[in-house]
Structure formats: structure tokens, C-alpha cells
Coordinates of N, CA and C and ligand atoms in Angstrom, one line a residue:
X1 N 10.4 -18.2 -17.4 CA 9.2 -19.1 -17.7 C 8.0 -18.5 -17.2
X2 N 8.4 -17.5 -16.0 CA 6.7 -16.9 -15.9 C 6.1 -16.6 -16.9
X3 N 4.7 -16.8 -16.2 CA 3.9 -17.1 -17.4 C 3.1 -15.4 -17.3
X4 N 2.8 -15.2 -16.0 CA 1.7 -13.7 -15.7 C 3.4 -12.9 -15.9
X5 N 3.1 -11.6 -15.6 CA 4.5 -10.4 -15.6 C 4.0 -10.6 -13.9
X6 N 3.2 -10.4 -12.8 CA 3.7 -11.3 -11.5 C 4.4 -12.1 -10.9
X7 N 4.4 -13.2 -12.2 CA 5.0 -14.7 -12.1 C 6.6 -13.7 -12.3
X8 N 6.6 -13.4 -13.3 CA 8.0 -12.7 -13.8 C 8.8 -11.8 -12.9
X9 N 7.8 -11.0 -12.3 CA 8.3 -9.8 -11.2 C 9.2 -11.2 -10.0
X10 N 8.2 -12.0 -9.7 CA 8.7 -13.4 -8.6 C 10.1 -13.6 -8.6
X11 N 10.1 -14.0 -10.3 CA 11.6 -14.6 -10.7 C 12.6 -13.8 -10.9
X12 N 12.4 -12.6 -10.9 CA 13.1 -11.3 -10.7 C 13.9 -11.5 -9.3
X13 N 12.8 -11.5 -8.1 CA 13.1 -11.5 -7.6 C 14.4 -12.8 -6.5
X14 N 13.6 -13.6 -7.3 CA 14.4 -14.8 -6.5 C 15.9 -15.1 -7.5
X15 N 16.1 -14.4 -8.6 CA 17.4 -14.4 -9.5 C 18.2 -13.6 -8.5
X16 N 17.4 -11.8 -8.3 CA 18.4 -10.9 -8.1 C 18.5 -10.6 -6.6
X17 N 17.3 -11.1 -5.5 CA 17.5 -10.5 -4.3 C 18.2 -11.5 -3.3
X18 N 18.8 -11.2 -2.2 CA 19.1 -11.7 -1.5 C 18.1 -12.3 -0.3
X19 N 17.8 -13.5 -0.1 CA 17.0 -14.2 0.5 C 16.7 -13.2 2.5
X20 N 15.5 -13.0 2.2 CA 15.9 -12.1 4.1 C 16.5 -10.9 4.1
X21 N 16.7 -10.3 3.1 CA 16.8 -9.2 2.7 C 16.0 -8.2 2.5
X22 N 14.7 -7.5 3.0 CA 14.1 -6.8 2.2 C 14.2 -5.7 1.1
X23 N 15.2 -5.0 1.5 CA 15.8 -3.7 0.5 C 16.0 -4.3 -1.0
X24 N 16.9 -5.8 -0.3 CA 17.2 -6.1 -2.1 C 15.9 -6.8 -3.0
X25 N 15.0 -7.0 -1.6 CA 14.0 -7.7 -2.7 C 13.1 -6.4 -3.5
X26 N 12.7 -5.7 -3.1 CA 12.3 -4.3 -3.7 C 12.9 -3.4 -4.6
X27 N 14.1 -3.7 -4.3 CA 15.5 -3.2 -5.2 C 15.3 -3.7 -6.5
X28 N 15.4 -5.0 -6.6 CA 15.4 -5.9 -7.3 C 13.8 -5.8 -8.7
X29 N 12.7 -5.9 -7.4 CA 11.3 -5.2 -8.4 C 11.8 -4.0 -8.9
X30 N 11.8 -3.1 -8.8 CA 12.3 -1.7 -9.1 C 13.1 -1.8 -10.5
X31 N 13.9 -2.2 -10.3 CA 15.2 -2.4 -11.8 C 14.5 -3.2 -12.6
X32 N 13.5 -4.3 -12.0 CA 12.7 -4.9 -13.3 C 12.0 -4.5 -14.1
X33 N 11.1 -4.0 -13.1 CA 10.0 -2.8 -13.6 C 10.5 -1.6 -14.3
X34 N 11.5 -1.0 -14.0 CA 12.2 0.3 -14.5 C 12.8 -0.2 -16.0
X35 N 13.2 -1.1 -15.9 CA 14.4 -1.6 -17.1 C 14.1 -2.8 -18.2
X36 N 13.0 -3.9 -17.5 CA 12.1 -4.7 -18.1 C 10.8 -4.4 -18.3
X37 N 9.8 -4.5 -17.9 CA 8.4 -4.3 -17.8 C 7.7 -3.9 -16.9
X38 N 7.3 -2.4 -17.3 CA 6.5 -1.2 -16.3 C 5.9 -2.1 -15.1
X39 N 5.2 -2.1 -13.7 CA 4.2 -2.3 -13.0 C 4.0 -1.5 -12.2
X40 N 2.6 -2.0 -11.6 CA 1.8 -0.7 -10.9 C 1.9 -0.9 -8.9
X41 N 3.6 -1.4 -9.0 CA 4.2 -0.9 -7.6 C 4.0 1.2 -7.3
X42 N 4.3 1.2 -5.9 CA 4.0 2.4 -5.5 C 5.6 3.0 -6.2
X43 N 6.9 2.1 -6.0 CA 7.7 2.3 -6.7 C 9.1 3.3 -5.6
X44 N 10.0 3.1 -6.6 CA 11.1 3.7 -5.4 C 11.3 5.1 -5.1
X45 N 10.4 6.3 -6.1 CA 10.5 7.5 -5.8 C 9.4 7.9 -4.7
X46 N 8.0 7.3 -5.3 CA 7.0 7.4 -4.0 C 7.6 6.7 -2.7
X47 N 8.3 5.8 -2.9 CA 8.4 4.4 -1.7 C 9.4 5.5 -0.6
X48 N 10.0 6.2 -1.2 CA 10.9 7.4 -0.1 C 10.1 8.1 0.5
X49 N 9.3 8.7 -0.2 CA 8.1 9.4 0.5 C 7.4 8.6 1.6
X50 N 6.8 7.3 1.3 CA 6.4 6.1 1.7 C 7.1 5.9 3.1
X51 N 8.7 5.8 3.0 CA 9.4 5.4 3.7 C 9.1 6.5 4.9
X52 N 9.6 7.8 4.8 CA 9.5 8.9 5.4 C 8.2 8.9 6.8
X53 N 7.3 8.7 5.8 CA 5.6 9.2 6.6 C 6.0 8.0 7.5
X54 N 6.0 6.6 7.2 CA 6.2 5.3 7.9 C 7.1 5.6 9.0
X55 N 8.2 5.8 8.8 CA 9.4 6.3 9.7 C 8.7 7.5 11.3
X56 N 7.8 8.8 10.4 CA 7.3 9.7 11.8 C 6.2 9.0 12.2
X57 N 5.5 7.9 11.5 CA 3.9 7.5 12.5 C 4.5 6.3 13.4
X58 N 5.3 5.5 12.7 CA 6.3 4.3 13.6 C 4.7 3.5 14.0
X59 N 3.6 3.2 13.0 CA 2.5 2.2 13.5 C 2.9 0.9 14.4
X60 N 1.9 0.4 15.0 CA 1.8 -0.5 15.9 C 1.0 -1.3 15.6
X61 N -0.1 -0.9 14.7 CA -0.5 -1.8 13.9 C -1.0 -0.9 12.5
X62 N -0.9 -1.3 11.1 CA -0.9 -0.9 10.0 C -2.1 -1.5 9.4
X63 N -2.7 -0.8 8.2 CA -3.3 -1.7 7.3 C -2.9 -1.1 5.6
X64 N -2.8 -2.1 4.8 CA -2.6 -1.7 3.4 C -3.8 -1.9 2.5
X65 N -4.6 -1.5 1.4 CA -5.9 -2.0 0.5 C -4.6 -2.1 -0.4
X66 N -4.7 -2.9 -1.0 CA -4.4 -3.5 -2.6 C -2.8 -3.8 -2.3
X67 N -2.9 -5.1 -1.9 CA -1.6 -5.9 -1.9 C -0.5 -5.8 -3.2
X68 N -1.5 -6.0 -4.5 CA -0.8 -6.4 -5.7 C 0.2 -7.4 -5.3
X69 N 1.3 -7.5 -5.8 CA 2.7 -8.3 -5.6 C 3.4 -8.3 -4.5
X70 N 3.2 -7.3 -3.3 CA 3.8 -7.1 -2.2 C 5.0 -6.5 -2.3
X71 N 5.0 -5.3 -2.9 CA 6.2 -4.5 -3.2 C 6.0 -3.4 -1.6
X72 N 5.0 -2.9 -2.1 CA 4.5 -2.2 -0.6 C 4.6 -2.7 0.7
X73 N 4.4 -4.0 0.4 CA 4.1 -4.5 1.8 C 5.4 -5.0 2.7
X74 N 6.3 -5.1 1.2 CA 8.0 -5.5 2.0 C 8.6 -4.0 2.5
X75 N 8.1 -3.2 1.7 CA 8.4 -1.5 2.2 C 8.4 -1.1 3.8
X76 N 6.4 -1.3 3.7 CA 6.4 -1.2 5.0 C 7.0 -2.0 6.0
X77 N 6.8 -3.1 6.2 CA 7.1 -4.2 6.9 C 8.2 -3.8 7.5
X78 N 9.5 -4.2 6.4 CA 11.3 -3.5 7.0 C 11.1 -2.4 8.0
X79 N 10.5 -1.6 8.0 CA 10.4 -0.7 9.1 C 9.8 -0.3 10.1
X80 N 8.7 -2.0 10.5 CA 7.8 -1.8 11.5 C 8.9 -2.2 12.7
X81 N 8.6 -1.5 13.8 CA 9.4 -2.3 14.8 C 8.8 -3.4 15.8
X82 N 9.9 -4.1 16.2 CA 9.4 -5.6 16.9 C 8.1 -5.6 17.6
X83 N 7.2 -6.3 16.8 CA 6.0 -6.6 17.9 C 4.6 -5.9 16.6
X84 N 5.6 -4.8 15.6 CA 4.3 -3.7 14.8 C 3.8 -5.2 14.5
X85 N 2.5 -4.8 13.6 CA 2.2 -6.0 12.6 C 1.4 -4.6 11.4
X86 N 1.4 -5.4 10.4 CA 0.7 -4.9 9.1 C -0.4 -5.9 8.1
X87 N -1.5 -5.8 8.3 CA -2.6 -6.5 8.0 C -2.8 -6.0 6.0
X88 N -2.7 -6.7 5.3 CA -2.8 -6.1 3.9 C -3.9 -7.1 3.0
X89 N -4.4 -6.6 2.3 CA -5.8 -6.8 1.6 C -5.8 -7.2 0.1
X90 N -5.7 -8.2 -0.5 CA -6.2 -8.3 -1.9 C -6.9 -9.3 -2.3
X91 N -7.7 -8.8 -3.3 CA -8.8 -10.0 -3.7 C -8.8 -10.3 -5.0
X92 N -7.7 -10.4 -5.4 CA -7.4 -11.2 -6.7 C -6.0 -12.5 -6.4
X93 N -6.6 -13.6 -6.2 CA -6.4 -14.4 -5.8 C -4.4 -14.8 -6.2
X94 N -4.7 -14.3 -8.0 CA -3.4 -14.8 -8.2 C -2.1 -13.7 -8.0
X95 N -2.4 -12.6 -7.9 CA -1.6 -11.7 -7.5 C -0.7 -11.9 -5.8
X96 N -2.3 -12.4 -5.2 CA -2.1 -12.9 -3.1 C -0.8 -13.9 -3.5
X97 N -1.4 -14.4 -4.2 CA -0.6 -15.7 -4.2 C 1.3 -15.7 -4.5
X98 N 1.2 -14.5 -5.1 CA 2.8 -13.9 -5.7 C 3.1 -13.5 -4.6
X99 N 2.1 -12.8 -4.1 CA 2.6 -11.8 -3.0 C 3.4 -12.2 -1.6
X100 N 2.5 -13.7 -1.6 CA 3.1 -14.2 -0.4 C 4.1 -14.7 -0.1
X101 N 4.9 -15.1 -1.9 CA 5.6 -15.2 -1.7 C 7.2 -14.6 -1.9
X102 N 6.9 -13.1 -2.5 CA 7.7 -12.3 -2.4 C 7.8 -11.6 -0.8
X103 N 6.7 -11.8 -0.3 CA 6.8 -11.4 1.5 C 7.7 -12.3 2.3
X104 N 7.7 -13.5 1.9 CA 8.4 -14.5 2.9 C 9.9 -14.5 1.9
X105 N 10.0 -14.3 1.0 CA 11.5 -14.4 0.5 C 12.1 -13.2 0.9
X106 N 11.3 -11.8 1.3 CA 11.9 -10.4 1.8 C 11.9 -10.9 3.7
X107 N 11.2 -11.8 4.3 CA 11.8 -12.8 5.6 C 11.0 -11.5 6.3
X108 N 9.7 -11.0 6.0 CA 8.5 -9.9 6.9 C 7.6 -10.6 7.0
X109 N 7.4 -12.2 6.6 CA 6.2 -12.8 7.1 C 5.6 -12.8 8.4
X110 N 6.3 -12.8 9.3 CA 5.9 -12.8 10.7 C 5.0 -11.7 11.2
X111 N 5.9 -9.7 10.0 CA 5.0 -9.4 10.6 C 3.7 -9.1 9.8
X112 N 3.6 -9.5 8.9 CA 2.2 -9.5 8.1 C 1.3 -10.4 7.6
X113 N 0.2 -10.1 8.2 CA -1.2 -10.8 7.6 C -1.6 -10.4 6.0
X114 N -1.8 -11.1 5.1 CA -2.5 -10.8 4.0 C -3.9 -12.0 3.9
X115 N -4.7 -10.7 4.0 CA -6.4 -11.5 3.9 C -6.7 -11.1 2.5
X116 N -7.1 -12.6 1.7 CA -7.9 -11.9 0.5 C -9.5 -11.9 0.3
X117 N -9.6 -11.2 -0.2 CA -10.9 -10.5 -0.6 C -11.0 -9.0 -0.8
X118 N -12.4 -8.4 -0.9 CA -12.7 -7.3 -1.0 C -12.3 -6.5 0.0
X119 N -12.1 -5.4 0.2 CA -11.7 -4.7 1.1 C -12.7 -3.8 1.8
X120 N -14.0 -4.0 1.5 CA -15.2 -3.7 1.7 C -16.1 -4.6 2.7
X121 N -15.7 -6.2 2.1 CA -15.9 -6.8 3.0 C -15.3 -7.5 4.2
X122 N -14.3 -7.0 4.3 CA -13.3 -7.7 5.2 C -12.9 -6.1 6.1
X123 N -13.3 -5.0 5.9 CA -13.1 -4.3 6.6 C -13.8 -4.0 8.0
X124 N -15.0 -4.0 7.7 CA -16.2 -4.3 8.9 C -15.6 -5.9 9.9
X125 N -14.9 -6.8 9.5 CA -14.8 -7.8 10.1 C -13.1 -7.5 11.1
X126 N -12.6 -6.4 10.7 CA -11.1 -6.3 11.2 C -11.0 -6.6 12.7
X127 N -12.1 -6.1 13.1 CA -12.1 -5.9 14.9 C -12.4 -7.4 15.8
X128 N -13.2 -8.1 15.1 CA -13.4 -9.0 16.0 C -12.3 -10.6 14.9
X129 N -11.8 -10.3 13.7 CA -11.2 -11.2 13.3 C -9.6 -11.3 13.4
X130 N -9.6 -9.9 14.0 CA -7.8 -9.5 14.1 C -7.6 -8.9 15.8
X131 N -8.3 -8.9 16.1 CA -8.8 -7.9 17.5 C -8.2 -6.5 17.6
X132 N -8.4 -5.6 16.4 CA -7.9 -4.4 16.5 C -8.6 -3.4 16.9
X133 N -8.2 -2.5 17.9 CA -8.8 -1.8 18.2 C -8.9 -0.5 17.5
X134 N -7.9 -0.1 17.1 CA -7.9 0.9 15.9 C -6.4 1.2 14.8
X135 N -6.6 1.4 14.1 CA -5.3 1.9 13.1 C -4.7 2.5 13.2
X136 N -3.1 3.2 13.4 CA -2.2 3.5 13.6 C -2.0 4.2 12.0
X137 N -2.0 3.3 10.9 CA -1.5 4.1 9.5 C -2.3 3.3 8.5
X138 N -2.8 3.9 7.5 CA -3.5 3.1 6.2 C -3.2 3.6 5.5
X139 N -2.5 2.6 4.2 CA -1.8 2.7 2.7 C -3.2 2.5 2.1
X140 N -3.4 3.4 1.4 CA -4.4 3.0 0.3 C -4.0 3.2 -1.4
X141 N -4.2 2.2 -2.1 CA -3.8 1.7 -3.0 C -4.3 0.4 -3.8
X142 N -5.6 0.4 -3.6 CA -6.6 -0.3 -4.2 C -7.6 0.2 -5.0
X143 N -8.3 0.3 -5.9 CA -9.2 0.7 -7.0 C -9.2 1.7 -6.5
X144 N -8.9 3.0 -7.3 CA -9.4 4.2 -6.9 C -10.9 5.2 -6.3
X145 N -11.5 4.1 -7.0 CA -12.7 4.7 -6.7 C -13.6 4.0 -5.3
X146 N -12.8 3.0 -4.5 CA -13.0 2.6 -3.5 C -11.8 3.5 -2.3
X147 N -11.6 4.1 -2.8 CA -10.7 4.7 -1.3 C -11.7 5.7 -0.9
X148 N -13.0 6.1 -1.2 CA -13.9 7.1 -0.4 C -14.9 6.2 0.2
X149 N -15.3 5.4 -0.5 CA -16.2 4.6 0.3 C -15.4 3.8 1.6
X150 N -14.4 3.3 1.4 CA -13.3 2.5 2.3 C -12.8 3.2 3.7
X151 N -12.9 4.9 3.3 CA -12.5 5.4 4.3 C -13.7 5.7 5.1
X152 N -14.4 5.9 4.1 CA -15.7 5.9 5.2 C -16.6 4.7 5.8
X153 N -16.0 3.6 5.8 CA -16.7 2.4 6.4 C -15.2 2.1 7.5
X154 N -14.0 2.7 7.5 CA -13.1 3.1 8.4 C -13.7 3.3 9.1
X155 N -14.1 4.8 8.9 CA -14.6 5.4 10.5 C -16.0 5.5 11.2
X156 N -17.1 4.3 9.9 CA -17.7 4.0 11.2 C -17.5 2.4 11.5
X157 N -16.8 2.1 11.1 CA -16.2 0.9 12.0 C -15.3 1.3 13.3
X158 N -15.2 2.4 13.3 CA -14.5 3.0 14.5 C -13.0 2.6 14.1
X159 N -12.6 2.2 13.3 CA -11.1 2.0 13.2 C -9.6 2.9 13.0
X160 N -10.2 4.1 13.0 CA -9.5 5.3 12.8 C -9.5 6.2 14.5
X161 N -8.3 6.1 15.0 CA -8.8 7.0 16.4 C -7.9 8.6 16.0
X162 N -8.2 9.5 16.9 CA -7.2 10.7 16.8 C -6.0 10.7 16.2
X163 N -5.1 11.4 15.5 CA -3.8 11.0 15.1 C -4.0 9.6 13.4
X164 N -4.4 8.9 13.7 CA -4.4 7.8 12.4 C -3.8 8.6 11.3
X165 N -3.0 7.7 10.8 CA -2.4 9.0 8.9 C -3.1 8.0 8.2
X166 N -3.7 8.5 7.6 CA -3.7 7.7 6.0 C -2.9 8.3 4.5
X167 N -2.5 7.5 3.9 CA -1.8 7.7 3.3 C -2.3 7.2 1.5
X168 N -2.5 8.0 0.7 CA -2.9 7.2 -0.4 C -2.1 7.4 -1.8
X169 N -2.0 6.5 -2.2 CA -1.2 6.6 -3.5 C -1.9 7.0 -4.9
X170 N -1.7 7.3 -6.1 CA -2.2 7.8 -6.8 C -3.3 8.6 -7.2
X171 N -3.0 9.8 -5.9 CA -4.1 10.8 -6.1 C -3.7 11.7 -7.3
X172 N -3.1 11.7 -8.1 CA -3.2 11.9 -9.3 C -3.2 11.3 -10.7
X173 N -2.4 10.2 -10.7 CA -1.9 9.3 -12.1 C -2.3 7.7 -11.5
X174 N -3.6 7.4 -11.6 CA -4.4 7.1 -12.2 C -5.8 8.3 -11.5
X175 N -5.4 8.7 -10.2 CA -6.4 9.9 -10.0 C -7.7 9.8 -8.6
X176 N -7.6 10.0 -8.1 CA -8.1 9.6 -6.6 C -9.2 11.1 -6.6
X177 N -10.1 11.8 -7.7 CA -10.6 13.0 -7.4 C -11.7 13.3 -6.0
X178 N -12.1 12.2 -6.5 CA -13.4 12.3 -5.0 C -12.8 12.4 -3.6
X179 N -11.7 11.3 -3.7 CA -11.1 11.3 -2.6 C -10.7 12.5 -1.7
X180 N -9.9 13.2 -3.0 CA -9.2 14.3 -2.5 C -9.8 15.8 -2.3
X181 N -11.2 15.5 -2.7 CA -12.2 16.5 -2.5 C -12.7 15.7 -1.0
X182 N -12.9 15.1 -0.6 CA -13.4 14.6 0.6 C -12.2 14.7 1.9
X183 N -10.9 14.3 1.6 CA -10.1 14.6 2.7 C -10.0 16.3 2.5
X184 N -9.7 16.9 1.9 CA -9.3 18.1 1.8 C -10.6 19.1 2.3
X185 N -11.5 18.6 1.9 CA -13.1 19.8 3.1 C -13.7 19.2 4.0
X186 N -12.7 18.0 4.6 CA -13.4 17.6 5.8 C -12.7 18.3 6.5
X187 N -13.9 18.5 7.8 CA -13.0 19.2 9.0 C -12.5 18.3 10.0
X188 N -12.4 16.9 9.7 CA -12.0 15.4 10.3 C -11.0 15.5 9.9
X189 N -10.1 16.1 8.9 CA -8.8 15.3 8.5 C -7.9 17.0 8.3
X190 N -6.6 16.5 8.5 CA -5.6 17.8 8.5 C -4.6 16.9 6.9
X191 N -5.0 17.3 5.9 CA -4.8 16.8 4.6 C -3.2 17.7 4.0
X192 N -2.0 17.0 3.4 CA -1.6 18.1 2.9 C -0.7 16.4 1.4
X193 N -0.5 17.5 0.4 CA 0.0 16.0 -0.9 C 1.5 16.7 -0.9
X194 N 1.8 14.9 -1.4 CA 3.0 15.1 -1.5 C 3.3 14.9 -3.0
X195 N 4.0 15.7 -4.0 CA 4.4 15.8 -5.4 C 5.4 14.9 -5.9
X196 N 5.1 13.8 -6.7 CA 6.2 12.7 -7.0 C 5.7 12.9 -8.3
X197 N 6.0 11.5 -8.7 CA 6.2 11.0 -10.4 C 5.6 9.5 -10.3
X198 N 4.8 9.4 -11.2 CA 4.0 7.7 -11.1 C 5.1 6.5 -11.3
X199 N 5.1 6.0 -10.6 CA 6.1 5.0 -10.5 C 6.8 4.0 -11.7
X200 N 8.2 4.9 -12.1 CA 9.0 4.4 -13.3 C 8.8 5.0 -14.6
X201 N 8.2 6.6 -13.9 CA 7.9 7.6 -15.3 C 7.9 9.1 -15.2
X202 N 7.9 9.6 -16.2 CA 8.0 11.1 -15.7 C 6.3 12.0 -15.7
X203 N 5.5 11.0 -15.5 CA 4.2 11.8 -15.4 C 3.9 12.1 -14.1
X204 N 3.6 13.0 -13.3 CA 3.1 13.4 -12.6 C 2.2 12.7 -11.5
X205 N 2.3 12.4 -10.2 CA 1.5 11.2 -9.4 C 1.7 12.2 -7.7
X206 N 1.4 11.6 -7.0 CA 1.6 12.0 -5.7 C 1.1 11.5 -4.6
X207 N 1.3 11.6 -3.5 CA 0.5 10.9 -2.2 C -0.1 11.9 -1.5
X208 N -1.0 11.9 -0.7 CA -2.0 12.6 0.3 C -2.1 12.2 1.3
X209 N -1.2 12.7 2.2 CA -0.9 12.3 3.6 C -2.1 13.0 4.3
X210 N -3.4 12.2 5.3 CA -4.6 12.7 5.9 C -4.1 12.5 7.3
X211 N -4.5 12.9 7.9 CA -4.1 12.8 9.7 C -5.8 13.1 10.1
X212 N -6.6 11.9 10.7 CA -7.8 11.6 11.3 C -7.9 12.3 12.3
X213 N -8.6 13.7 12.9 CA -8.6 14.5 13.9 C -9.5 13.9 14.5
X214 N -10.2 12.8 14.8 CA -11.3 12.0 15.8 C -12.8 12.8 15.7
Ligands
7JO1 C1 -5.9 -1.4 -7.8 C2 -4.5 -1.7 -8.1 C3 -3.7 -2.4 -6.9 C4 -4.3 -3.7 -6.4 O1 -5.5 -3.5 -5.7 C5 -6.3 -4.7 -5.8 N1 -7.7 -4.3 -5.4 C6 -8.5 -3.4 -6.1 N2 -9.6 -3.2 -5.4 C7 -9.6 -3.9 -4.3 C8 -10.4 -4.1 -3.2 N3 -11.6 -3.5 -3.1 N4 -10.0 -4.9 -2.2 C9 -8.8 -5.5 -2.2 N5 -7.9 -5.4 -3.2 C10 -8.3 -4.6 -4.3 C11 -6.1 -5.1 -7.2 O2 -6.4 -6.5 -7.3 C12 -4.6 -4.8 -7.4 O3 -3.8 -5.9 -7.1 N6 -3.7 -0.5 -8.4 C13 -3.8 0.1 -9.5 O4 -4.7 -0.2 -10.3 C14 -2.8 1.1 -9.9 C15 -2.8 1.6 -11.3 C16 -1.8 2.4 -11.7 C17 -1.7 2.9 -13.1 C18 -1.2 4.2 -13.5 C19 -1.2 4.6 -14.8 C20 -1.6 3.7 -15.8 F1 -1.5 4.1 -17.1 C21 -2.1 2.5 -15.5 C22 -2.2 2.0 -14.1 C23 -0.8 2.9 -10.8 C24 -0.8 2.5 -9.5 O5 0.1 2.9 -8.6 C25 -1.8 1.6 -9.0 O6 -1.9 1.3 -7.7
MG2 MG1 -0.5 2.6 -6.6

């Protein structure tokens, strides 16, 4: 009966995943998306990769730009340890709204905030509305053409210390060029990409793991 293909991805999930489960609830998106109708999750071949980088930074505190459905955000989550938290960002109201509640049926609500709005404007406000002193890891995966301006209102919001990864999803398929011209000749960032497939297809996509040298 969904009515959006969000609404749909939901019912997906609450048919096929196991309640407090996270694996199965992303498992579950995956085979929908793969086998029903495409979406613009990071997806289960990036999500290894995903998993990987998450696994050696082990953040303490996280931020994600572009919630979508919260396929990402159950990714990360499962693997923050007791106490991490992950702050995630969307400003399309009805997507938050899916999102929140594919997060609490994957049973990671505790450890994630989702604020909606712009991530432009809600970025400058992180420190005194979350009391963070700096970021540990950032998923980017919101409008492409806001991940250079975003990372640069990062670091003068001071939110990025020595060490930070950032991590961005479709520096190729749909295309992140500025971006990747900007981490790759700064002498701030030790840049290297990782080679995947856009998620649930055989075109060409990849991640760009940045490491913030302070
Ligand atoms: C941008 C979207 C992801 C979400 O980001 C939220 N958003 C945006 N800008 C902001 C902000 N400034 N602040 C907060 N939230 C924000 C939005 O509402 C979406 O929910 N992602 C994509 O468009 C996306 C597209 C493709 C794709 C690839 C090949 C195709 F043929 C077609 C599409 C693949 C991907 O893997 C993506 O990730
Ligand atoms: Mg993406």
C-alpha cells in the first residue's frame, strides 16, 4: 500500500526483517532494491567498504549528510561501540520521517540523532547544539555538489581535528568532481578511492576515503 517507493522500502522492511536486528533490516532493503525497485542506498557492495573504514576509525562520535531512508545509518550504527553516537542530517522531511523509522525497527535509535534540515545550516550549530567537540568520521552522501562547500564550513567550524576520515559516496556515479579535485591537492588531507559499482548495478561508483591532517 506504500504509497512513496520509501513508504515501500518501510514495508519491505517490516514484512522481511527481524525486529532489533540491524543486518536483517538492511538485508532486507538490499533484496528490495536489487530485486524490486532500484534506490539511492550506499548499498551492500559499497556498505563492505563502508563497513571496513567504520570498523579501523571505531568513531566516538560520527556525522552522516543525507539520511535518505536510513539504510546508512543502520550500517553505521551496528557498529558503533557502547557509548559511540552518530548524528545524521536530512532535510526532506518525508524521507526523515521513513527514516526514523526504519532506525528504531533496526533497535540503533539510542545511538542516533537525526536533525532535519539543511546541512549547511545545521552544521555551524553542531557544537553548541550537540556539544561536539570534533568528529571522529563523516559519511557524505548528500547533494553532490554540497560536499565541498560542507567540508569546508567543517573545518572552519573547527569540527574536523587531526586524524578525522571522511568518507564520501559517489565520487563517481552520480560524480563528486570538485570534490575530488579539492581533497586530492590539498595538502590537509591524505586522500586515496576506493573502486566499487553504484549501488545494485554494474556502473562504475566508488568512495574517497580523506584523512584531515589538522
Ligand atoms: C542526495 C541524496 C541523498 C539524500 O540527501 C538529502 N540531502 C541532499 N542535500 C542535503 C542537504 N544539504 N542537507 C541534508 N540532506 C540533504 C536528500 O534529501 C536525499 O535524501 N543522494 C543522491 O542523490 C544519490 C543519487 C544517486 C544516483 C546515482 C545514479 C543515478 F542515475 C541516479 C541517482 C546515487 C546515490 O548513492 C546517491 O546518494
Ligand atoms: Mg549515495
Amino acid at each position: 500500500t506504500g504509497s512513496t517507493q520509501p513508504q515501500r522500502m518501510l514495508e519491505a522492511v517490516q514484512k522481511n526483517a527481524t525486529k532489533g536486528d540491524p543486518e536483517s533490516v538492511f538485508s532486507a532493503i538490499d533484496y528490495y532494491c536489487r530485486h524490486k525497485e532500484w534506490a539511492m542506498n550506499v548499498g551492500d557492495e559499497k556498505g563492505l567498504i563502508l563497513d571496513s573504514v567504520l570498523t579501523e576509525v571505531n568513531p566516538s562520535i560520527a556525522l552522516e549528510l543525507g539520511t535518505y531512508c536510513g539504510y546508512s545509518t543502520v550500517r553505521i550504527a551496528r557498529l558503533l561501540s557502547p557509548g559511540s553516537k552518530l548524528i545524521t542530517v536530512e532535510f526532506n522531511p518525508a524521507f526523515a520521517a521513513v527514516a526514523r523509522q526504519i532506525i528504531a525497527y533496526a533497535g540503533v535509535q539510542d545511538k542516533v540523532t537525526l536533525v532535519e534540515g539543511p546541512s549547511g545550516d545545521l552544521i555551524p550549530k553542531m557544537k553548541e547544539r550537540f556539544g561536539i567537540k570534533s568528529f571522529d568520521f563523516v559519511f557524505l552522501d548528500h547533494w553532490k555538489d554540497r560536499y565541498v562547500p560542507d567540508t569546508k564550513l567543517l573545518e572552519d567550524c573547527g569540527l574536523l581535528r587531526k586524524g578525522t576520515v571522511l568518507l564520501a559516496d559517489n565520487v563517481i556515479c552520480p560524480g563528486a568532481p570538485e570534490y575530488l579535485k579539492y581533497v586530492r591537492n590539498s595538502p590537509r588531507y591524505e586522500s586515496r578511492y576506493f573502486k566499487s559499482n553504484l549501488e545494485y548495478s554494474k556502473v562504475e561508483d566508488g568512495l574517497e576515503k580523506s584523512v584531515f591532517l589538522g
